[in-house]
mmCIF file of C-alpha atoms and ligand atoms in Angstrom:
data_model
loop_
_atom_site.group_PDB
_atom_site.id
_atom_site.type_symbol
_atom_site.label_atom_id
_atom_site.label_comp_id
_atom_site.label_asym_id
_atom_site.label_seq_id
_atom_site.Cartn_x
_atom_site.Cartn_y
_atom_site.Cartn_z
ATOM 1 C CA UNK A 1 0.000 0.000 0.000
ATOM 2 C CA UNK A 2 1.531 3.312 -1.101
ATOM 3 C CA UNK A 3 2.837 5.593 1.644
ATOM 4 C CA UNK A 4 3.148 9.357 1.433
ATOM 5 C CA UNK A 5 4.958 11.741 3.749
ATOM 6 C CA UNK A 6 3.679 15.285 3.331
ATOM 7 C CA UNK A 7 6.127 17.723 4.953
ATOM 8 C CA UNK A 8 4.831 21.077 6.195
ATOM 9 C CA UNK A 9 6.212 24.507 5.345
ATOM 10 C CA UNK A 10 10.029 24.287 5.295
ATOM 11 C CA UNK A 11 11.287 27.462 6.992
ATOM 12 C CA UNK A 12 14.731 28.875 6.175
ATOM 13 C CA UNK A 13 18.066 27.205 6.709
ATOM 14 C CA UNK A 14 17.038 25.312 9.895
ATOM 15 C CA UNK A 15 14.126 23.756 8.010
ATOM 16 C CA UNK A 16 16.254 22.858 4.990
ATOM 17 C CA UNK A 17 18.987 21.391 7.185
ATOM 18 C CA UNK A 18 16.739 19.066 9.182
ATOM 19 C CA UNK A 19 15.207 17.776 5.951
ATOM 20 C CA UNK A 20 18.657 17.121 4.465
ATOM 21 C CA UNK A 21 19.858 15.449 7.670
ATOM 22 C CA UNK A 22 16.857 13.243 8.364
ATOM 23 C CA UNK A 23 14.851 12.581 5.212
ATOM 24 C CA UNK A 24 17.113 10.025 3.458
ATOM 25 C CA UNK A 25 16.989 7.707 6.502
ATOM 26 C CA UNK A 26 13.282 8.386 7.126
ATOM 27 C CA UNK A 27 12.503 7.390 3.547
ATOM 28 C CA UNK A 28 14.114 4.000 4.067
ATOM 29 C CA UNK A 29 12.848 3.382 7.618
ATOM 30 C CA UNK A 30 9.251 4.381 6.902
ATOM 31 C CA UNK A 31 9.221 2.725 3.465
ATOM 32 C CA UNK A 32 7.986 5.928 1.850
ATOM 33 C CA UNK A 33 6.864 5.807 -1.769
ATOM 34 C CA UNK A 34 6.245 9.537 -2.088
ATOM 35 C CA UNK A 35 7.574 12.624 -0.302
ATOM 36 C CA UNK A 36 5.910 15.962 -0.970
ATOM 37 C CA UNK A 37 6.924 19.164 0.818
ATOM 38 C CA UNK A 38 5.593 22.680 0.987
ATOM 39 C CA UNK A 39 8.659 24.909 0.608
ATOM 40 C CA UNK A 40 7.060 28.361 0.446
ATOM 41 C CA UNK A 41 9.301 29.608 3.298
ATOM 42 C CA UNK A 42 12.530 27.851 2.261
ATOM 43 C CA UNK A 43 14.456 31.038 1.346
ATOM 44 C CA UNK A 44 15.129 32.846 4.659
ATOM 45 C CA UNK A 45 11.465 32.344 5.576
ATOM 46 C CA UNK A 46 9.999 33.905 2.435
ATOM 47 C CA UNK A 47 9.638 32.142 -0.898
ATOM 48 C CA UNK A 48 12.001 29.835 -2.767
ATOM 49 C CA UNK A 49 14.691 30.030 -5.462
ATOM 50 C CA UNK A 50 15.698 27.645 -8.236
ATOM 51 C CA UNK A 51 18.927 26.721 -6.428
ATOM 52 C CA UNK A 52 17.022 25.905 -3.223
ATOM 53 C CA UNK A 53 14.443 23.838 -5.118
ATOM 54 C CA UNK A 54 17.264 21.778 -6.661
ATOM 55 C CA UNK A 55 18.921 21.253 -3.263
ATOM 56 C CA UNK A 56 15.607 20.146 -1.725
ATOM 57 C CA UNK A 57 15.089 17.581 -4.495
ATOM 58 C CA UNK A 58 18.559 16.206 -3.697
ATOM 59 C CA UNK A 59 17.439 15.385 -0.136
ATOM 60 C CA UNK A 60 14.795 12.982 -1.452
ATOM 61 C CA UNK A 61 11.764 15.243 -1.806
ATOM 62 C CA UNK A 62 9.771 14.196 -4.882
ATOM 63 C CA UNK A 63 7.536 17.236 -5.307
ATOM 64 C CA UNK A 64 7.456 20.795 -3.973
ATOM 65 C CA UNK A 65 4.284 22.774 -3.343
ATOM 66 C CA UNK A 66 3.953 26.473 -2.534
ATOM 67 C CA UNK A 67 1.492 28.796 -0.832
ATOM 68 C CA UNK A 68 0.857 32.518 -0.437
ATOM 69 C CA UNK A 69 4.639 33.188 -0.286
ATOM 70 C CA UNK A 70 5.081 31.719 -3.782
ATOM 71 C CA UNK A 71 6.352 34.959 -5.384
ATOM 72 C CA UNK A 72 8.408 36.365 -2.475
ATOM 73 C CA UNK A 73 11.813 35.764 -4.129
ATOM 74 C CA UNK A 74 12.507 37.974 -7.130
ATOM 75 C CA UNK A 75 13.275 35.961 -10.266
ATOM 76 C CA UNK A 76 11.438 32.820 -9.156
ATOM 77 C CA UNK A 77 8.498 33.739 -11.411
ATOM 78 C CA UNK A 78 10.852 33.288 -14.383
ATOM 79 C CA UNK A 79 12.285 30.002 -13.055
ATOM 80 C CA UNK A 80 9.280 28.115 -11.729
ATOM 81 C CA UNK A 81 8.209 26.714 -15.103
ATOM 82 C CA UNK A 82 11.566 24.922 -15.526
ATOM 83 C CA UNK A 83 10.622 22.561 -12.685
ATOM 84 C CA UNK A 84 8.187 19.792 -13.612
ATOM 85 C CA UNK A 85 7.846 18.678 -9.980
ATOM 86 C CA UNK A 86 7.027 22.081 -8.501
ATOM 87 C CA UNK A 87 3.505 23.476 -8.444
ATOM 88 C CA UNK A 88 2.061 26.795 -7.352
ATOM 89 C CA UNK A 89 -1.448 27.086 -5.900
ATOM 90 C CA UNK A 90 -3.984 25.925 -8.496
ATOM 91 C CA UNK A 91 -6.495 28.694 -7.801
ATOM 92 C CA UNK A 92 -4.152 31.581 -8.617
ATOM 93 C CA UNK A 93 -5.114 33.555 -11.736
ATOM 94 C CA UNK A 94 -4.518 31.472 -14.868
ATOM 95 C CA UNK A 95 -1.982 33.990 -16.185
ATOM 96 C CA UNK A 96 0.433 33.179 -13.312
ATOM 97 C CA UNK A 97 3.479 31.124 -14.322
ATOM 98 C CA UNK A 98 4.131 27.607 -13.006
ATOM 99 C CA UNK A 99 2.269 24.305 -12.981
ATOM 100 C CA UNK A 100 -1.013 23.869 -11.115
ATOM 101 C CA UNK A 101 -0.346 20.218 -10.172
ATOM 102 C CA UNK A 102 2.338 17.516 -10.121
ATOM 103 C CA UNK A 103 1.906 13.833 -10.947
ATOM 104 C CA UNK A 104 4.437 11.472 -9.331
ATOM 105 C CA UNK A 105 4.928 7.819 -10.192
ATOM 106 C CA UNK A 106 6.376 5.013 -8.050
ATOM 107 C CA UNK A 107 6.154 1.306 -8.798
ATOM 108 C CA UNK A 108 3.473 1.923 -11.419
ATOM 109 C CA UNK A 109 1.314 3.925 -8.983
ATOM 110 C CA UNK A 110 0.528 7.513 -9.939
ATOM 111 C CA UNK A 111 -0.079 10.139 -7.279
ATOM 112 C CA UNK A 112 -1.287 13.619 -8.189
ATOM 113 C CA UNK A 113 -0.912 16.554 -5.844
ATOM 114 C CA UNK A 114 -2.150 20.116 -6.026
ATOM 115 C CA UNK A 115 -2.609 23.043 -3.645
ATOM 116 C CA UNK A 116 -5.483 25.444 -3.206
ATOM 117 C CA UNK A 117 -5.136 28.703 -1.304
ATOM 118 C CA UNK A 118 -7.789 29.639 1.202
ATOM 119 C CA UNK A 119 -9.448 33.028 0.947
ATOM 120 C CA UNK A 120 -10.077 33.822 4.617
ATOM 121 C CA UNK A 121 -7.257 36.060 5.990
ATOM 122 C CA UNK A 122 -4.960 35.148 3.060
ATOM 123 C CA UNK A 123 -3.541 38.093 1.118
ATOM 124 C CA UNK A 124 -3.059 36.649 -2.375
ATOM 125 C CA UNK A 125 -5.717 36.962 -5.067
ATOM 126 C CA UNK A 126 -7.223 33.512 -5.636
ATOM 127 C CA UNK A 127 -10.327 31.888 -7.091
ATOM 128 C CA UNK A 128 -12.748 29.854 -4.967
ATOM 129 C CA UNK A 129 -10.735 26.919 -3.537
ATOM 130 C CA UNK A 130 -13.824 24.689 -3.411
ATOM 131 C CA UNK A 131 -14.769 25.087 -7.078
ATOM 132 C CA UNK A 132 -11.112 24.948 -8.118
ATOM 133 C CA UNK A 133 -10.611 21.654 -6.225
ATOM 134 C CA UNK A 134 -13.765 20.248 -7.876
ATOM 135 C CA UNK A 135 -12.410 21.113 -11.308
ATOM 136 C CA UNK A 136 -8.917 19.798 -10.554
ATOM 137 C CA UNK A 137 -10.220 16.451 -9.240
ATOM 138 C CA UNK A 138 -12.320 16.016 -12.377
ATOM 139 C CA UNK A 139 -9.317 16.800 -14.571
ATOM 140 C CA UNK A 140 -6.764 14.664 -12.688
ATOM 141 C CA UNK A 141 -8.906 11.556 -12.265
ATOM 142 C CA UNK A 142 -7.740 10.148 -15.602
ATOM 143 C CA UNK A 143 -4.088 11.061 -14.947
ATOM 144 C CA UNK A 144 -3.569 9.562 -11.481
ATOM 145 C CA UNK A 145 -4.532 6.627 -9.251
ATOM 146 C CA UNK A 146 -4.826 8.833 -6.178
ATOM 147 C CA UNK A 147 -5.031 12.577 -5.619
ATOM 148 C CA UNK A 148 -3.801 14.576 -2.627
ATOM 149 C CA UNK A 149 -5.128 18.090 -2.059
ATOM 150 C CA UNK A 150 -3.219 20.617 0.039
ATOM 151 C CA UNK A 151 -5.342 23.383 1.543
ATOM 152 C CA UNK A 152 -3.019 26.284 2.313
ATOM 153 C CA UNK A 153 -5.191 28.470 4.499
ATOM 154 C CA UNK A 154 -5.441 30.352 7.765
ATOM 155 C CA UNK A 155 -9.011 29.596 8.890
ATOM 156 C CA UNK A 156 -9.641 26.162 10.350
ATOM 157 C CA UNK A 157 -13.294 26.524 9.328
ATOM 158 C CA UNK A 158 -12.318 26.878 5.676
ATOM 159 C CA UNK A 159 -9.952 23.894 5.918
ATOM 160 C CA UNK A 160 -12.470 21.634 7.654
ATOM 161 C CA UNK A 161 -15.205 22.652 5.234
ATOM 162 C CA UNK A 162 -12.998 21.750 2.256
ATOM 163 C CA UNK A 163 -12.124 18.421 3.903
ATOM 164 C CA UNK A 164 -15.805 17.500 4.182
ATOM 165 C CA UNK A 165 -16.516 18.855 0.695
ATOM 166 C CA UNK A 166 -13.862 16.573 -0.854
ATOM 167 C CA UNK A 167 -14.356 13.535 1.428
ATOM 168 C CA UNK A 168 -14.445 10.380 -0.699
ATOM 169 C CA UNK A 169 -13.041 12.127 -3.777
ATOM 170 C CA UNK A 170 -9.399 12.706 -2.749
ATOM 171 C CA UNK A 171 -7.023 10.369 -0.912
ATOM 172 C CA UNK A 172 -6.138 13.168 1.478
ATOM 173 C CA UNK A 173 -6.892 16.790 2.203
ATOM 174 C CA UNK A 174 -3.936 18.214 4.139
ATOM 175 C CA UNK A 175 -3.708 21.669 5.698
ATOM 176 C CA UNK A 176 -0.638 23.936 5.723
ATOM 177 C CA UNK A 177 0.177 27.644 6.272
ATOM 178 C CA UNK A 178 -0.479 28.184 10.007
ATOM 179 C CA UNK A 179 2.898 26.549 10.878
ATOM 180 C CA UNK A 180 1.314 24.965 13.976
ATOM 181 C CA UNK A 181 0.420 21.251 13.802
ATOM 182 C CA UNK A 182 -3.105 20.282 14.835
ATOM 183 C CA UNK A 183 -4.244 17.186 16.760
ATOM 184 C CA UNK A 184 -7.157 16.267 14.486
ATOM 185 C CA UNK A 185 -5.625 13.806 11.972
ATOM 186 C CA UNK A 186 -8.377 11.367 10.939
ATOM 187 C CA UNK A 187 -9.796 9.426 8.040
ATOM 188 C CA UNK A 188 -13.189 11.002 7.261
ATOM 189 C CA UNK A 189 -16.294 8.771 6.832
ATOM 190 C CA UNK A 190 -16.011 8.523 3.029
ATOM 191 C CA UNK A 191 -12.315 7.571 3.176
ATOM 192 C CA UNK A 192 -10.262 10.743 2.786
ATOM 193 C CA UNK A 193 -7.440 11.458 5.233
ATOM 194 C CA UNK A 194 -7.645 14.923 6.772
ATOM 195 C CA UNK A 195 -5.655 17.201 9.054
ATOM 196 C CA UNK A 196 -6.108 20.945 9.611
ATOM 197 C CA UNK A 197 -2.378 21.637 9.643
ATOM 198 C CA UNK A 198 0.637 19.357 9.311
ATOM 199 C CA UNK A 199 2.833 21.975 11.039
ATOM 200 C CA UNK A 200 6.028 23.634 9.862
ATOM 201 C CA UNK A 201 9.496 22.189 9.375
ATOM 202 C CA UNK A 202 11.735 24.676 11.116
ATOM 203 C CA UNK A 203 12.486 26.266 14.501
ATOM 204 C CA UNK A 204 9.656 25.912 17.028
ATOM 205 C CA UNK A 205 11.303 28.173 19.657
ATOM 206 C CA UNK A 206 9.865 31.045 17.644
ATOM 207 C CA UNK A 207 6.701 32.758 16.491
ATOM 208 C CA UNK A 208 5.761 30.836 13.332
ATOM 209 C CA UNK A 209 9.476 30.268 12.630
ATOM 210 C CA UNK A 210 10.684 33.842 13.295
ATOM 211 C CA UNK A 211 12.729 35.154 16.245
ATOM 212 C CA UNK A 212 10.467 35.783 19.216
ATOM 213 C CA UNK A 213 11.699 39.186 20.422
ATOM 214 C CA UNK A 214 11.071 41.359 17.351
ATOM 215 C CA UNK A 215 7.636 39.793 16.834
ATOM 216 C CA UNK A 216 6.619 40.429 20.455
ATOM 217 C CA UNK A 217 7.958 44.007 20.211
ATOM 218 C CA UNK A 218 5.967 44.621 17.043
ATOM 219 C CA UNK A 219 2.804 43.487 18.817
ATOM 220 C CA UNK A 220 3.639 45.933 21.628
ATOM 221 C CA UNK A 221 4.456 49.094 19.656
ATOM 222 C CA UNK A 222 3.495 48.411 16.011
ATOM 223 C CA UNK A 223 6.900 49.627 14.736
ATOM 224 C CA UNK A 224 8.361 47.861 11.664
ATOM 225 C CA UNK A 225 11.220 45.402 12.287
ATOM 226 C CA UNK A 226 13.156 42.662 10.547
ATOM 227 C CA UNK A 227 11.903 39.202 11.490
ATOM 228 C CA UNK A 228 14.878 36.853 11.155
ATOM 229 C CA UNK A 229 14.361 33.088 11.037
ATOM 230 C CA UNK A 230 14.810 31.645 14.546
ATOM 231 C CA UNK A 231 17.178 28.789 15.375
ATOM 232 C CA UNK A 232 15.929 26.844 18.432
ATOM 233 C CA UNK A 233 13.988 23.575 18.761
ATOM 234 C CA UNK A 234 14.100 22.601 15.090
ATOM 235 C CA UNK A 235 11.562 19.965 14.084
ATOM 236 C CA UNK A 236 10.481 18.266 10.901
ATOM 237 C CA UNK A 237 6.696 18.103 10.886
ATOM 238 C CA UNK A 238 4.421 16.346 8.440
ATOM 239 C CA UNK A 239 1.621 13.880 7.871
ATOM 240 C CA UNK A 240 2.207 10.229 7.066
ATOM 241 C CA UNK A 241 -0.635 8.949 4.894
ATOM 242 C CA UNK A 242 -1.036 5.253 4.088
ATOM 243 C CA UNK A 243 -3.362 4.591 1.175
ATOM 244 C CA UNK A 244 -5.829 1.682 1.261
ATOM 245 C CA UNK A 245 -5.475 -1.383 -0.952
ATOM 246 C CA UNK A 246 -7.384 0.094 -3.915
ATOM 247 C CA UNK A 247 -5.070 3.098 -3.664
ATOM 248 C CA UNK A 248 -7.729 5.749 -4.252
ATOM 249 C CA UNK A 249 -8.543 6.558 -0.609
ATOM 250 C CA UNK A 250 -6.724 6.514 2.724
ATOM 251 C CA UNK A 251 -6.263 3.753 5.269
ATOM 252 C CA UNK A 252 -4.469 5.813 7.904
ATOM 253 C CA UNK A 253 -3.054 9.233 8.688
ATOM 254 C CA UNK A 254 -0.756 10.283 11.481
ATOM 255 C CA UNK A 255 1.145 13.400 12.417
ATOM 256 C CA UNK A 256 4.903 12.873 12.297
ATOM 257 C CA UNK A 257 7.275 15.001 14.401
ATOM 258 C CA UNK A 258 11.046 14.541 14.098
ATOM 259 C CA UNK A 259 13.161 16.516 16.555
HETATM 260 FE FE1 FE2 B 1 4.249 28.982 5.449
HETATM 261 FE FE1 FE2 B 2 1.559 30.408 3.833
#
């Protein structure tokens, strides 16, 4: 039965380093068939570059997804299309560069993955994630044996609602973006694995991956400051999804934390 590890938002150098240090062994020990990672914060906490995408693939990541920080690094918009295993959120305007999904293949099994951005408290212009996911599932059904949907959103209500909306039609609906893992991993009644947020891969002695002091100060006085990526208590966080025998839906989901 195919196994997928979905790694949450890789934040800066600490996030990249723990992936490089731990993923090769994890892949073997867990018998992973697919590793997908959201890397929207890989470059100093904001966006990604071509060089960083290549180095992440070298660690054993099969596909990279992105969220609202997709365009934070200048020049990436010209590079993204060179990568056939990188996708940007599917519900961005059609004129945006980059792929809207990735199809991976292992042992004859095809897994499709795509991301939709939420629209509650998320700054980027995006189409309705519900209707976009409907359209994407319809389109990808013929191209893949199983489909994983990432919901990159702030509001838990929006994430849960999408989980129920897609239950039975996707193998998994996995939340990212809040950087804080949630304790609600479950297989929904119609067979889709769901979790509100798989958590970030980066420093947890932080506020969402950034140094504590400047963030606290900004809350106190509202003055602008640089938020550097923090360094303490680095963890790799993700969801391990085991597909059921038919491969289309999920047998099990669990939150994985590597310290
Ligand atoms: Fe993020
Ligand atoms: Fe995000």
